[in-house]
Amino acid sequence: MTEAPGTDRVPTGVRSLDRLLAGGLETDCVTELYGEGGSGKTLLCLEVAVRVARAGKWVLYVDTEGVSADRLRSMAGDELDRLLQRFLIAAPKDLTEQARAVSAACALARDGKRPVGLLVVDSATYYYRLSLSGDDEDDAREALVLEVAELVATTLAAGIPVLLTNQVWRNVSAGTLEPLGGSFLNHAAKTILRFDRLPGPRRRAVLVKHRSLPEGAAEFRITPTGLDGGSG
Ligand code: ATP
Ligand code: MG
């Protein structure tokens, strides 16, 4: 069976994960990473972003987490200042600012003025989670749906991977960690990876959903200079 057109891949640079993903992130869909705190979601976003910038493409990064300059420096080394010239980072402080930042990033990705290689939203659900059970829960849900719809339209129109992270809630009766964001987000993302914490620096990525690949898993480690998915 041959793959359908439009299945270019952007490698993450984490070998085990790239094998799991048959080469990397797809350029015509939203890839969702979810997992508990400390599972490596932000580190993967940074790892791919540095790689894309190193290849000379622009990175649009919506950051509700406060990208750690230290972590970026340890990944990029002496190249950091040069690579940062290829980053456009927005750091929204609430849901409204996040909606604006996502819209602006989508517009930049689509206008074609810069060669954009990646759009990241980390985390898509941080402010959303804060609003749950509050007066603005419905507004937050609606804003998230609109953002995700715009991100889907953008990856299709611009042909660049959209990588977003999502937080989890504990389903006590099932004993599982489930992604936040409701069914719309989890239908809209065509590739979904769950990151699990293993002992020490080890982490596992589970491919929960993909259009053309079977479910599977890969391991990698968190190191002082980034994520290591082994060799070969
Ligand atoms: P959250 O949901 O809280 O945003 P996350 O999944 O984005 O979490 P990351 O920030 O990507 O998690 O991963 C942080 C992990 O990296 C933590 O387990 C932390 O202990 C580890 N870590 C941070 N700095 C270093 C370092 N210099 N060397 C090794 N491990 C580190
Ligand atoms: Mg994070």
Short mmCIF file of C-alpha atoms and ligand atoms in Angstrom, two decimals:
data_model
loop_
_atom_site.label_atom_id
_atom_site.label_comp_id
_atom_site.label_asym_id
_atom_site.label_seq_id
_atom_site.Cartn_x
_atom_site.Cartn_y
_atom_site.Cartn_z
CA MET A 1 0.00 0.00 0.00
CA THR A 2 1.39 3.42 -0.86
CA GLU A 3 0.93 6.47 1.30
CA ALA A 4 -1.44 9.20 0.24
CA PRO A 5 0.05 12.48 -1.01
CA GLY A 6 0.67 15.17 1.58
CA THR A 7 2.43 12.95 4.06
CA ASP A 8 5.77 14.75 4.26
CA ARG A 9 7.44 14.41 7.62
CA VAL A 10 9.47 16.84 9.72
CA PRO A 11 11.83 14.82 11.94
CA THR A 12 11.71 15.56 15.65
CA GLY A 13 15.37 14.59 15.95
CA VAL A 14 14.49 12.04 18.66
CA ARG A 15 15.35 8.81 16.82
CA SER A 16 13.03 6.40 18.62
CA LEU A 17 10.14 8.81 18.21
CA ASP A 18 10.89 9.43 14.55
CA ARG A 19 10.86 5.68 13.98
CA LEU A 20 7.49 5.45 15.74
CA LEU A 21 6.19 8.28 13.54
CA ALA A 22 7.67 6.88 10.32
CA GLY A 23 9.94 9.89 9.94
CA GLY A 24 8.47 12.61 12.13
CA LEU A 25 5.64 15.11 12.32
CA GLU A 26 3.24 15.33 9.42
CA THR A 27 2.97 18.65 7.64
CA ASP A 28 -0.75 18.63 7.04
CA CYS A 29 -2.20 17.96 10.44
CA VAL A 30 -2.22 18.93 14.08
CA THR A 31 -0.12 16.68 16.32
CA GLU A 32 -1.19 16.63 19.97
CA LEU A 33 1.09 15.66 22.84
CA TYR A 34 -0.52 15.02 26.17
CA GLY A 35 0.89 13.71 29.41
CA GLU A 36 1.44 14.51 33.02
CA GLY A 37 3.69 17.30 34.24
CA GLY A 38 7.37 16.63 33.66
CA SER A 39 6.76 14.01 30.99
CA GLY A 40 8.77 15.96 28.41
CA LYS A 41 6.14 17.71 26.29
CA THR A 42 7.82 21.10 26.40
CA LEU A 43 11.23 19.57 25.84
CA LEU A 44 10.00 17.86 22.68
CA CYS A 45 8.52 21.13 21.39
CA LEU A 46 11.85 22.87 22.00
CA GLU A 47 13.83 20.02 20.47
CA VAL A 48 11.85 20.16 17.21
CA ALA A 49 11.85 23.96 17.22
CA VAL A 50 15.63 24.15 17.52
CA ARG A 51 16.01 21.62 14.75
CA VAL A 52 13.66 23.52 12.43
CA ALA A 53 15.42 26.84 13.14
CA ARG A 54 18.79 25.20 12.53
CA ALA A 55 17.51 24.17 9.10
CA GLY A 56 16.85 27.86 8.36
CA LYS A 57 13.07 27.88 8.77
CA TRP A 58 11.03 30.09 11.07
CA VAL A 59 9.38 28.80 14.23
CA LEU A 60 6.12 30.34 15.51
CA TYR A 61 5.91 29.51 19.21
CA VAL A 62 2.89 30.31 21.39
CA ASP A 63 4.21 29.77 24.88
CA THR A 64 1.97 29.78 27.93
CA GLU A 65 4.65 27.95 29.93
CA GLY A 66 7.55 30.35 29.90
CA VAL A 67 10.12 28.76 27.58
CA SER A 68 13.19 28.21 29.65
CA ALA A 69 16.10 30.12 28.19
CA ASP A 70 18.41 27.77 30.09
CA ARG A 71 16.86 24.71 28.51
CA LEU A 72 17.03 26.29 25.07
CA ARG A 73 20.65 27.25 25.59
CA SER A 74 21.61 23.74 26.63
CA MET A 75 19.97 22.40 23.46
CA ALA A 76 21.24 25.03 21.07
CA GLY A 77 24.62 25.82 22.68
CA ASP A 78 26.56 28.65 21.05
CA GLU A 79 24.04 28.76 18.23
CA LEU A 80 21.27 30.04 20.49
CA ASP A 81 21.39 33.72 19.54
CA ARG A 82 21.52 32.90 15.84
CA LEU A 83 18.68 30.39 16.12
CA LEU A 84 16.51 32.74 18.15
CA GLN A 85 16.48 35.10 15.19
CA ARG A 86 14.30 32.47 13.53
CA PHE A 87 11.86 32.29 16.48
CA LEU A 88 8.73 34.37 16.88
CA ILE A 89 7.59 33.74 20.44
CA ALA A 90 4.28 34.95 21.90
CA ALA A 91 3.77 34.61 25.64
CA PRO A 92 0.03 35.14 26.27
CA LYS A 93 -1.03 35.81 29.83
CA ASP A 94 -4.66 34.76 29.62
CA LEU A 95 -7.22 33.11 27.34
CA THR A 96 -7.93 36.26 25.37
CA GLU A 97 -4.25 36.89 24.70
CA GLN A 98 -3.82 33.23 23.77
CA ALA A 99 -6.63 33.44 21.20
CA ARG A 100 -4.99 36.53 19.66
CA ALA A 101 -1.55 34.92 19.65
CA VAL A 102 -2.81 31.78 17.93
CA SER A 103 -4.63 33.86 15.31
CA ALA A 104 -1.54 35.96 14.67
CA ALA A 105 0.65 32.86 14.35
CA CYS A 106 -1.82 31.30 11.90
CA ALA A 107 -1.83 34.48 9.81
CA LEU A 108 1.99 34.55 9.71
CA ALA A 109 2.15 30.88 8.74
CA ARG A 110 -0.26 31.44 5.90
CA ASP A 111 0.93 34.74 4.47
CA GLY A 112 4.03 33.06 3.05
CA LYS A 113 6.32 36.05 3.70
CA ARG A 114 8.68 33.93 5.81
CA PRO A 115 9.58 30.28 5.29
CA VAL A 116 7.81 28.95 8.38
CA GLY A 117 8.72 25.38 9.36
CA LEU A 118 6.75 24.82 12.56
CA LEU A 119 3.93 26.23 14.66
CA VAL A 120 3.89 25.27 18.36
CA VAL A 121 1.22 25.94 21.01
CA ASP A 122 2.55 24.88 24.42
CA SER A 123 0.30 24.48 26.28
CA ALA A 124 -3.00 24.80 24.42
CA THR A 125 -4.95 24.06 27.61
CA TYR A 126 -3.11 25.80 30.46
CA TYR A 127 -5.49 28.79 30.71
CA TYR A 128 -8.40 26.62 29.64
CA ARG A 129 -7.77 24.37 32.61
CA LEU A 130 -7.64 27.35 34.95
CA SER A 131 -11.07 28.44 33.73
CA LEU A 132 -12.77 25.06 34.25
CA SER A 133 -15.56 25.18 36.82
CA GLY A 134 -15.46 28.96 36.71
CA ASP A 135 -17.89 31.49 35.26
CA ASP A 136 -16.01 31.61 31.97
CA GLU A 137 -15.82 27.86 31.35
CA ASP A 138 -18.13 28.01 28.30
CA ASP A 139 -16.20 30.92 26.80
CA ALA A 140 -12.96 29.03 27.32
CA ARG A 141 -14.34 25.96 25.62
CA GLU A 142 -15.55 28.01 22.67
CA ALA A 143 -12.24 29.84 22.38
CA LEU A 144 -10.35 26.54 22.34
CA VAL A 145 -12.60 25.12 19.62
CA LEU A 146 -12.06 28.23 17.46
CA GLU A 147 -8.30 28.11 17.97
CA VAL A 148 -8.06 24.45 17.10
CA ALA A 149 -10.23 24.93 14.01
CA GLU A 150 -7.94 27.75 12.88
CA LEU A 151 -4.85 25.61 13.53
CA VAL A 152 -6.31 22.77 11.45
CA ALA A 153 -7.07 25.16 8.58
CA THR A 154 -3.55 26.59 8.84
CA THR A 155 -1.65 23.31 8.74
CA LEU A 156 -3.68 22.32 5.68
CA ALA A 157 -3.21 25.66 3.92
CA ALA A 158 0.43 26.28 4.82
CA GLY A 159 1.75 22.71 4.80
CA ILE A 160 3.62 23.02 8.08
CA PRO A 161 3.33 20.84 11.16
CA VAL A 162 1.30 22.21 14.06
CA LEU A 163 2.40 20.78 17.39
CA LEU A 164 0.28 21.43 20.44
CA THR A 165 0.51 20.18 23.98
CA ASN A 166 -2.35 19.28 26.22
CA GLN A 167 -2.62 18.61 29.91
CA VAL A 168 -4.33 15.70 31.62
CA TRP A 169 -6.97 14.89 34.19
CA ARG A 170 -6.98 11.77 36.28
CA ASN A 171 -9.90 9.43 35.62
CA VAL A 172 -9.96 7.86 39.06
CA SER A 173 -12.44 5.09 38.31
CA ALA A 174 -10.60 3.97 35.16
CA GLY A 175 -7.15 4.59 36.69
CA THR A 176 -6.04 6.52 33.59
CA LEU A 177 -4.79 9.95 32.66
CA GLU A 178 -7.03 11.52 30.03
CA PRO A 179 -6.37 14.50 27.78
CA LEU A 180 -8.21 17.74 28.52
CA GLY A 181 -9.83 19.89 25.88
CA GLY A 182 -12.91 17.85 25.08
CA SER A 183 -13.74 15.68 22.13
CA PHE A 184 -13.31 18.44 19.53
CA LEU A 185 -9.59 18.80 20.19
CA ASN A 186 -9.06 15.07 20.28
CA HIS A 187 -10.88 14.59 16.98
CA ALA A 188 -9.18 17.54 15.31
CA ALA A 189 -5.68 16.28 16.11
CA LYS A 190 -4.93 13.57 13.56
CA THR A 191 -1.88 12.35 15.47
CA ILE A 192 -2.00 11.99 19.24
CA LEU A 193 0.94 11.01 21.41
CA ARG A 194 0.78 10.37 25.14
CA PHE A 195 3.98 10.87 27.10
CA ASP A 196 4.45 8.72 30.21
CA ARG A 197 7.00 9.15 32.97
CA LEU A 198 9.17 6.11 33.65
CA PRO A 199 11.75 5.89 36.45
CA GLY A 200 14.53 8.49 36.42
CA PRO A 201 15.04 10.33 33.14
CA ARG A 202 13.26 7.70 31.05
CA ARG A 203 10.07 8.60 29.24
CA ARG A 204 7.74 6.69 26.94
CA ALA A 205 5.79 8.07 23.99
CA VAL A 206 2.66 6.11 23.12
CA LEU A 207 1.14 6.63 19.70
CA VAL A 208 -2.53 6.72 20.62
CA LYS A 209 -3.89 7.80 17.26
CA HIS A 210 -2.53 8.18 13.72
CA ARG A 211 -4.15 8.21 10.30
CA SER A 212 -1.78 5.74 8.68
CA LEU A 213 0.34 4.08 11.37
CA PRO A 214 -0.46 1.41 13.94
CA GLU A 215 -0.50 2.17 17.64
CA GLY A 216 2.91 1.73 19.24
CA ALA A 217 5.38 3.09 21.73
CA ALA A 218 8.93 4.43 21.90
CA GLU A 219 11.26 5.29 24.75
CA PHE A 220 13.62 8.21 25.14
CA ARG A 221 15.57 9.88 27.93
CA ILE A 222 15.81 13.40 29.21
CA THR A 223 19.45 14.50 29.20
CA PRO A 224 21.13 17.80 30.08
CA THR A 225 21.23 18.68 26.37
CA GLY A 226 17.76 17.55 25.28
CA LEU A 227 15.97 14.33 24.48
CA ASP A 228 17.86 11.20 23.53
CA GLY A 229 15.99 8.53 21.60
CA GLY A 230 19.00 6.26 21.14
CA SER A 231 20.86 5.54 17.94
CA GLY A 232 20.28 3.44 14.85
P1 ATP B 1 4.24 20.34 32.16
O1 ATP B 1 2.96 19.61 31.88
O2 ATP B 1 4.41 20.66 33.58
O3 ATP B 1 4.45 21.52 31.28
P2 ATP B 1 6.14 18.87 30.49
O4 ATP B 1 5.59 17.57 30.05
O5 ATP B 1 6.16 19.99 29.52
O6 ATP B 1 5.46 19.28 31.86
P3 ATP B 1 8.98 19.20 30.46
O7 ATP B 1 9.09 20.59 30.99
O8 ATP B 1 9.17 19.01 29.00
O9 ATP B 1 7.63 18.56 30.96
O10 ATP B 1 10.03 18.21 31.16
C1 ATP B 1 10.62 18.56 32.35
C2 ATP B 1 11.44 17.36 32.79
O11 ATP B 1 12.79 17.58 32.41
C3 ATP B 1 11.36 17.24 34.28
O12 ATP B 1 11.17 15.89 34.61
C4 ATP B 1 12.73 17.72 34.73
O13 ATP B 1 13.16 16.99 35.85
C5 ATP B 1 13.61 17.42 33.54
N1 ATP B 1 14.74 18.35 33.42
C6 ATP B 1 14.68 19.68 33.40
N2 ATP B 1 15.93 20.21 33.26
C7 ATP B 1 16.76 19.15 33.16
C8 ATP B 1 18.19 19.01 32.97
N3 ATP B 1 18.98 20.07 32.85
N4 ATP B 1 18.70 17.78 32.89
C9 ATP B 1 17.91 16.69 32.98
N5 ATP B 1 16.58 16.76 33.16
C10 ATP B 1 16.00 17.97 33.25
MG MG B 2 5.43 21.89 29.56
#
